[in-house]
Short mmCIF file of C-alpha atoms and ligand atoms in Angstrom, two decimals:
data_model
loop_
_atom_site.label_atom_id
_atom_site.label_comp_id
_atom_site.label_asym_id
_atom_site.label_seq_id
_atom_site.Cartn_x
_atom_site.Cartn_y
_atom_site.Cartn_z
CA GLN A 1 166.62 -92.99 -102.27
CA ASN A 2 164.26 -90.35 -102.64
CA GLY A 3 166.03 -87.22 -103.62
CA ASN A 4 166.64 -84.11 -101.85
CA LYS A 5 162.87 -82.72 -101.59
CA ALA A 6 160.03 -83.45 -98.78
CA GLY A 7 157.36 -81.42 -97.96
CA GLY A 8 158.14 -78.81 -100.93
CA LYS A 9 161.23 -77.98 -99.33
CA THR A 10 164.65 -78.95 -100.67
CA VAL A 11 166.31 -81.10 -97.74
CA GLU A 12 170.14 -80.33 -97.00
CA VAL A 13 171.98 -82.78 -94.62
CA ILE A 14 174.79 -80.90 -92.59
CA VAL A 15 176.97 -83.59 -91.31
CA LYS A 16 179.32 -82.73 -88.21
CA ASP A 17 181.56 -85.27 -86.16
CA ASP A 18 181.25 -84.71 -82.11
CA ALA A 19 184.16 -87.48 -81.74
CA GLY A 20 181.81 -89.15 -79.08
CA ILE A 21 182.46 -86.00 -76.39
CA PRO A 22 179.53 -84.70 -75.14
CA ASP A 23 180.36 -81.21 -74.77
CA THR A 24 181.12 -80.78 -78.62
CA THR A 25 177.68 -82.59 -79.35
CA ARG A 26 176.08 -79.96 -77.70
CA ARG A 27 178.10 -77.22 -78.90
CA LEU A 28 177.65 -78.29 -82.38
CA ALA A 29 174.08 -78.93 -81.98
CA GLN A 30 173.73 -75.23 -80.75
CA GLU A 31 175.36 -74.01 -83.76
CA LEU A 32 173.27 -75.97 -86.21
CA VAL A 33 170.10 -74.71 -84.40
CA VAL A 34 171.30 -71.03 -84.30
CA ASN A 35 173.00 -70.43 -87.40
CA ASP A 36 172.17 -73.36 -90.00
CA LYS A 37 168.20 -73.20 -88.14
CA VAL A 38 168.12 -76.85 -89.02
CA VAL A 39 164.60 -78.31 -88.36
CA ALA A 40 165.79 -81.31 -86.93
CA LEU A 41 168.52 -82.96 -84.77
CA ALA A 42 169.73 -86.29 -85.57
CA GLY A 43 172.48 -89.01 -84.78
CA PHE A 44 173.51 -89.17 -80.87
CA GLY A 45 176.07 -92.16 -80.98
CA ILE A 46 176.34 -92.54 -77.07
CA THR A 47 173.91 -91.87 -74.13
CA PRO A 48 176.01 -88.70 -72.78
CA SER A 49 175.84 -87.00 -75.81
CA ALA A 50 172.25 -87.63 -76.41
CA LEU A 51 171.68 -86.24 -72.98
CA ALA A 52 174.02 -83.30 -73.28
CA THR A 53 171.94 -82.01 -76.18
CA ALA A 54 168.37 -82.62 -75.03
CA PRO A 55 167.83 -79.35 -73.18
CA ILE A 56 169.09 -77.62 -76.63
CA ALA A 57 165.98 -79.57 -78.24
CA THR A 58 163.56 -78.62 -75.57
CA GLN A 59 164.49 -74.87 -75.38
CA SER A 60 164.46 -74.27 -79.52
CA LYS A 61 161.56 -76.85 -80.02
CA THR A 62 164.04 -78.57 -82.38
CA PRO A 63 162.98 -82.52 -83.02
CA MET A 64 165.73 -84.62 -81.97
CA VAL A 65 165.93 -87.87 -83.54
CA VAL A 66 168.19 -90.05 -81.76
CA MET A 67 169.61 -92.94 -84.01
CA ALA A 68 172.09 -94.66 -81.77
CA ALA A 69 171.91 -93.84 -78.24
CA ALA A 70 169.86 -96.44 -76.12
CA THR A 71 169.91 -95.31 -72.37
CA SER A 72 166.07 -95.99 -71.32
CA ALA A 73 165.72 -92.77 -70.11
CA ILE A 74 167.12 -90.65 -72.94
CA THR A 75 163.28 -90.10 -74.13
CA ALA A 76 162.09 -88.36 -70.85
CA ALA A 77 164.95 -85.95 -71.26
CA SER A 78 163.18 -83.50 -73.79
CA PRO A 79 159.77 -84.05 -75.09
CA TYR A 80 161.26 -83.13 -78.79
CA VAL A 81 163.28 -86.67 -78.59
CA VAL A 82 162.26 -89.55 -80.74
CA ARG A 83 164.09 -92.65 -80.84
CA THR A 84 165.01 -94.79 -83.76
CA SER A 85 167.63 -97.21 -82.29
CA PHE A 86 166.35 -99.56 -79.42
CA THR A 87 166.69 -99.63 -75.11
CA LEU A 88 168.91 -101.81 -73.54
CA PRO A 89 165.80 -103.15 -71.60
CA GLN A 90 164.30 -104.02 -74.69
CA ALA A 91 167.34 -106.52 -75.60
CA ALA A 92 168.04 -107.64 -71.92
CA VAL A 93 165.00 -108.69 -70.88
CA GLY A 94 164.45 -111.03 -73.98
CA LEU A 95 167.70 -112.62 -73.19
CA ALA A 96 166.36 -113.10 -69.72
CA GLU A 97 163.79 -115.05 -70.71
CA TRP A 98 165.66 -117.01 -73.20
CA ALA A 99 168.41 -117.77 -70.74
CA THR A 100 165.59 -119.34 -68.34
CA LYS A 101 164.15 -121.63 -71.01
CA ASN A 102 167.58 -122.82 -72.16
CA LYS A 103 168.44 -124.06 -68.41
CA ILE A 104 170.57 -121.09 -67.41
CA GLY A 105 170.47 -120.71 -63.61
CA LYS A 106 173.44 -119.40 -62.43
CA VAL A 107 174.89 -116.19 -64.08
CA VAL A 108 177.17 -113.57 -63.61
CA THR A 109 176.95 -110.04 -65.24
CA LEU A 110 179.18 -107.82 -66.94
CA VAL A 111 178.42 -104.41 -68.33
CA ALA A 112 179.59 -100.95 -69.23
CA ASP A 113 179.46 -98.54 -66.36
CA TYR A 114 177.33 -96.08 -67.77
CA GLY A 115 173.48 -95.16 -68.77
CA PRO A 116 173.10 -98.19 -71.14
CA GLY A 117 175.08 -100.80 -69.36
CA ASN A 118 173.44 -99.95 -65.83
CA ASP A 119 169.88 -100.43 -67.76
CA ALA A 120 171.27 -103.93 -69.15
CA GLU A 121 172.30 -104.99 -65.59
CA LYS A 122 169.55 -103.78 -63.90
CA TYR A 123 166.65 -105.57 -66.23
CA PHE A 124 168.50 -108.61 -66.95
CA ALA A 125 169.11 -109.26 -63.45
CA GLU A 126 165.53 -108.28 -62.44
CA ARG A 127 164.45 -110.77 -65.00
CA MET A 128 166.58 -113.68 -64.16
CA THR A 129 165.67 -113.25 -60.44
CA LEU A 130 161.99 -113.41 -61.07
CA ASN A 131 162.16 -116.55 -63.08
CA GLY A 132 164.13 -118.24 -60.19
CA GLY A 133 167.77 -117.73 -61.35
CA LYS A 134 170.38 -116.71 -59.51
CA VAL A 135 172.78 -113.62 -60.04
CA LEU A 136 176.06 -114.32 -58.36
CA ASP A 137 177.84 -111.32 -59.34
CA LYS A 138 177.43 -108.00 -61.14
CA LEU A 139 180.68 -106.55 -62.51
CA ARG A 140 181.16 -103.63 -64.61
CA THR A 141 184.18 -101.96 -66.73
CA PRO A 142 184.79 -98.01 -67.48
CA LEU A 143 183.58 -96.85 -70.14
CA ARG A 144 186.68 -95.44 -71.76
CA SER A 145 189.99 -97.86 -71.90
CA PRO A 146 188.33 -100.68 -70.15
CA ASP A 147 190.82 -103.63 -69.01
CA PHE A 148 188.86 -107.12 -69.01
CA ALA A 149 191.34 -108.94 -67.33
CA PRO A 150 190.70 -108.49 -63.69
CA VAL A 151 186.80 -108.84 -64.36
CA LEU A 152 187.07 -111.93 -66.48
CA GLN A 153 189.20 -113.54 -63.61
CA LYS A 154 186.24 -113.46 -61.36
CA VAL A 155 183.95 -114.67 -63.50
CA ARG A 156 186.36 -117.45 -64.00
CA ASP A 157 186.14 -118.30 -60.50
CA ALA A 158 182.34 -117.64 -59.82
CA ALA A 159 181.72 -120.32 -62.32
CA PRO A 160 178.41 -119.55 -63.47
CA ASP A 161 176.29 -121.12 -66.20
CA ALA A 162 176.61 -118.57 -68.54
CA LEU A 163 178.17 -114.81 -68.26
CA PHE A 164 175.90 -111.91 -69.55
CA VAL A 165 177.64 -109.02 -71.42
CA PHE A 166 176.65 -105.45 -72.49
CA LEU A 167 179.43 -103.35 -74.04
CA PRO A 168 179.13 -100.56 -76.52
CA SER A 169 179.18 -101.18 -80.17
CA GLY A 170 183.07 -101.16 -80.79
CA GLN A 171 184.43 -103.07 -77.68
CA GLY A 172 183.17 -106.54 -78.56
CA ALA A 173 186.19 -107.67 -80.62
CA GLN A 174 188.71 -106.81 -77.92
CA PHE A 175 186.65 -108.37 -75.35
CA MET A 176 185.99 -111.81 -77.32
CA LYS A 177 189.84 -111.81 -77.75
CA GLN A 178 190.51 -111.70 -73.98
CA PHE A 179 187.12 -113.79 -73.20
CA GLY A 180 188.87 -116.91 -75.67
CA GLU A 181 192.28 -116.20 -74.22
CA ARG A 182 191.57 -116.67 -70.87
CA GLY A 183 189.78 -120.00 -71.88
CA LEU A 184 186.51 -119.13 -70.30
CA ASP A 185 184.69 -120.98 -73.12
CA LYS A 186 186.61 -124.07 -72.55
CA ALA A 187 185.71 -123.87 -69.23
CA GLY A 188 182.36 -124.43 -69.86
CA ILE A 189 180.90 -120.94 -69.26
CA ARG A 190 178.45 -119.67 -71.82
CA LEU A 191 178.69 -116.22 -73.12
CA ILE A 192 175.22 -114.45 -73.98
CA ALA A 193 175.12 -110.89 -74.41
CA THR A 194 173.36 -107.93 -76.28
CA GLY A 195 173.95 -107.91 -79.87
CA ASP A 196 176.01 -104.82 -79.34
CA VAL A 197 178.89 -107.24 -78.62
CA THR A 198 178.40 -109.31 -81.78
CA ASP A 199 178.17 -106.22 -83.69
CA ASP A 200 177.66 -107.39 -87.64
CA ASP A 201 180.27 -104.82 -88.71
CA GLN A 202 182.94 -106.65 -86.56
CA LEU A 203 181.78 -110.11 -86.65
CA ASN A 204 184.10 -111.40 -88.62
CA ASP A 205 187.22 -109.93 -86.91
CA MET A 206 186.29 -111.65 -83.62
CA GLY A 207 187.63 -115.19 -84.75
CA ASP A 208 186.19 -118.82 -83.68
CA VAL A 209 185.70 -117.92 -80.09
CA ALA A 210 182.30 -115.98 -81.35
CA LEU A 211 180.98 -119.17 -82.89
CA GLY A 212 177.81 -120.13 -80.67
CA VAL A 213 177.30 -116.90 -78.94
CA VAL A 214 173.95 -116.23 -78.46
CA SER A 215 172.55 -112.61 -78.44
CA SER A 216 169.67 -110.19 -78.35
CA HIS A 217 169.18 -107.87 -80.27
CA HIS A 218 166.46 -105.57 -82.49
CA TYR A 219 168.44 -105.74 -85.70
CA SER A 220 170.90 -108.82 -87.85
CA ALA A 221 172.34 -108.31 -91.18
CA ALA A 222 171.06 -111.44 -91.76
CA HIS A 223 167.49 -110.74 -90.86
CA ASP A 224 165.53 -112.78 -93.36
CA SER A 225 163.01 -110.29 -95.24
CA PRO A 226 162.85 -108.75 -98.74
CA ALA A 227 163.23 -105.16 -97.06
CA ASN A 228 166.11 -106.14 -95.28
CA LYS A 229 167.80 -108.01 -98.50
CA LYS A 230 167.34 -105.24 -100.30
CA PHE A 231 168.82 -102.65 -97.54
CA VAL A 232 171.85 -105.00 -97.40
CA ALA A 233 172.44 -105.06 -100.71
CA ALA A 234 172.04 -101.12 -101.37
CA PHE A 235 174.35 -100.24 -98.12
CA GLU A 236 176.93 -102.73 -99.33
CA ALA A 237 176.92 -101.25 -102.70
CA ALA A 238 177.38 -97.67 -101.24
CA ASN A 239 179.59 -98.50 -98.09
CA LYS A 240 181.60 -101.51 -98.70
CA PHE A 241 180.70 -102.98 -95.53
CA ARG A 242 178.16 -104.75 -93.88
CA PRO A 243 175.49 -102.50 -92.02
CA ASN A 244 174.98 -103.16 -88.21
CA PHE A 245 172.53 -101.71 -85.82
CA MET A 246 173.67 -98.51 -85.97
CA ALA A 247 173.26 -98.20 -89.62
CA VAL A 248 169.26 -99.29 -89.25
CA GLY A 249 169.08 -96.67 -86.76
CA GLY A 250 170.33 -93.82 -88.83
CA TYR A 251 168.25 -95.35 -91.69
CA ASP A 252 164.99 -95.36 -90.00
CA GLY A 253 165.87 -92.04 -88.45
CA MET A 254 166.00 -90.90 -91.70
CA ARG A 255 162.70 -92.16 -93.23
CA VAL A 256 161.04 -90.75 -89.66
CA ILE A 257 162.17 -87.29 -90.68
CA TYR A 258 161.38 -87.78 -94.40
CA ASN A 259 157.79 -88.91 -93.80
CA ALA A 260 157.32 -86.07 -91.10
CA LEU A 261 158.11 -83.41 -93.51
CA ASN A 262 155.93 -84.78 -96.02
CA ALA A 263 152.89 -85.06 -94.01
CA SER A 264 153.37 -81.70 -92.60
CA LYS A 265 154.23 -80.07 -95.76
CA GLY A 266 157.53 -78.72 -94.62
CA ALA A 267 156.35 -77.47 -90.83
CA ARG A 268 159.07 -76.89 -88.42
CA GLY A 269 159.13 -77.60 -84.51
CA GLU A 270 156.11 -79.11 -82.66
CA ALA A 271 154.06 -79.66 -85.96
CA LEU A 272 156.83 -81.41 -87.27
CA LEU A 273 157.56 -83.71 -84.42
CA ASN A 274 153.64 -84.17 -84.11
CA ALA A 275 154.04 -85.75 -87.28
CA MET A 276 156.95 -88.34 -86.31
CA LYS A 277 154.66 -89.50 -83.30
CA GLY A 278 152.69 -92.88 -84.40
CA GLN A 279 154.55 -93.44 -87.30
CA LEU A 280 154.12 -96.90 -88.24
CA PHE A 281 156.46 -98.78 -91.26
CA GLU A 282 158.51 -101.52 -92.37
CA SER A 283 161.96 -101.24 -91.29
CA PRO A 284 164.78 -103.68 -92.31
CA ARG A 285 164.61 -105.05 -89.06
CA GLY A 286 161.06 -105.72 -89.05
CA PRO A 287 157.46 -103.82 -88.51
CA VAL A 288 158.13 -100.93 -85.96
CA LEU A 289 156.06 -98.44 -84.38
CA ILE A 290 157.02 -94.63 -83.05
CA ASP A 291 154.79 -94.78 -79.90
CA ALA A 292 152.94 -91.70 -80.01
CA GLN A 293 153.36 -91.11 -76.08
CA THR A 294 156.66 -92.08 -75.24
CA ARG A 295 157.95 -91.24 -78.67
CA ASP A 296 160.09 -94.31 -78.19
CA ILE A 297 160.49 -97.10 -80.76
CA VAL A 298 158.24 -100.33 -80.45
CA GLN A 299 159.79 -103.95 -82.24
CA ASP A 300 160.60 -106.91 -82.03
CA ILE A 301 163.51 -108.37 -80.12
CA TYR A 302 165.47 -111.42 -81.81
CA ILE A 303 167.35 -114.14 -80.33
CA ARG A 304 170.41 -114.81 -82.56
CA LYS A 305 173.09 -117.43 -82.62
CA VAL A 306 176.83 -116.85 -84.33
CA GLU A 307 177.03 -119.29 -86.66
C1 PHB B 1 174.75 -95.51 -75.66
O1 PHB B 1 173.50 -95.50 -75.27
O2 PHB B 1 175.75 -94.97 -75.15
C2 PHB B 1 175.05 -96.78 -76.58
C3 PHB B 1 174.33 -97.81 -76.15
C4 PHB B 1 174.44 -99.10 -77.10
C5 PHB B 1 175.55 -99.13 -78.19
C6 PHB B 1 176.60 -98.04 -77.88
C7 PHB B 1 176.20 -96.63 -77.19
O3 PHB B 1 176.23 -100.02 -78.50
#
């Protein structure tokens, strides 16, 4: 959209695939800093990859833009981290408020057992309890190769008003299938989730079991604004699939880097980082702020329903 010049410099984007392996993320980041002398590191699909790389950002004074990972503690791992994705507490607290207002009193939580899942469980359960609700059980599945059958049986036996779920993007379709196959929807257990579970990119493959699922997130491809309509059309034309929350995190992350390069006249290190802090702009998701103190993103959370 903006050509390849920013802050008087020619921009080159170097793309590496870490395959979601934190040791690989760290090694690639080290090479990019030392050999390619990059001005910024960006991406970080999962929390362990972001945490493994944060010390490199600190040591080399390289701004590190976290576009996807969403555990709240990541921004505290290095003063050079800036986040354009979201945090699980943002999504989970909003959904707990909605649940209370919609007569959901008894819940079971089910999360992937690592950083973002632990955040989601803690903040959702805390807010439900504060609002007078009851958390009957807290269930966790492993990040790699989860088997949902045993936990879904426990949910069925507990018979809550609703099951709250966080799973990282990519696991939602398999989970939904098993939720339907085991008849939990027919048993009257409502499914509520963070938007990772009803990922825009996978929603069409989930079948009718997804209908009516209420989720909370910072982005939806259906978000009704001129900025989003333009983004979705351009993204689909370029990639032939629907943008999801990962897409908007990447898009806004590149915008933050681009704006900072222009504002700092092509600076590196701390000066480039400082130009990222406090940026305020309209994203396809809505208005956002990069908080200057925490370097985290401030944004609206939407309650969405699959139709
Ligand atoms: C992560 O921080 O590891 C993470 C969070 C949300 C997702 C996927 C990964 O949907």
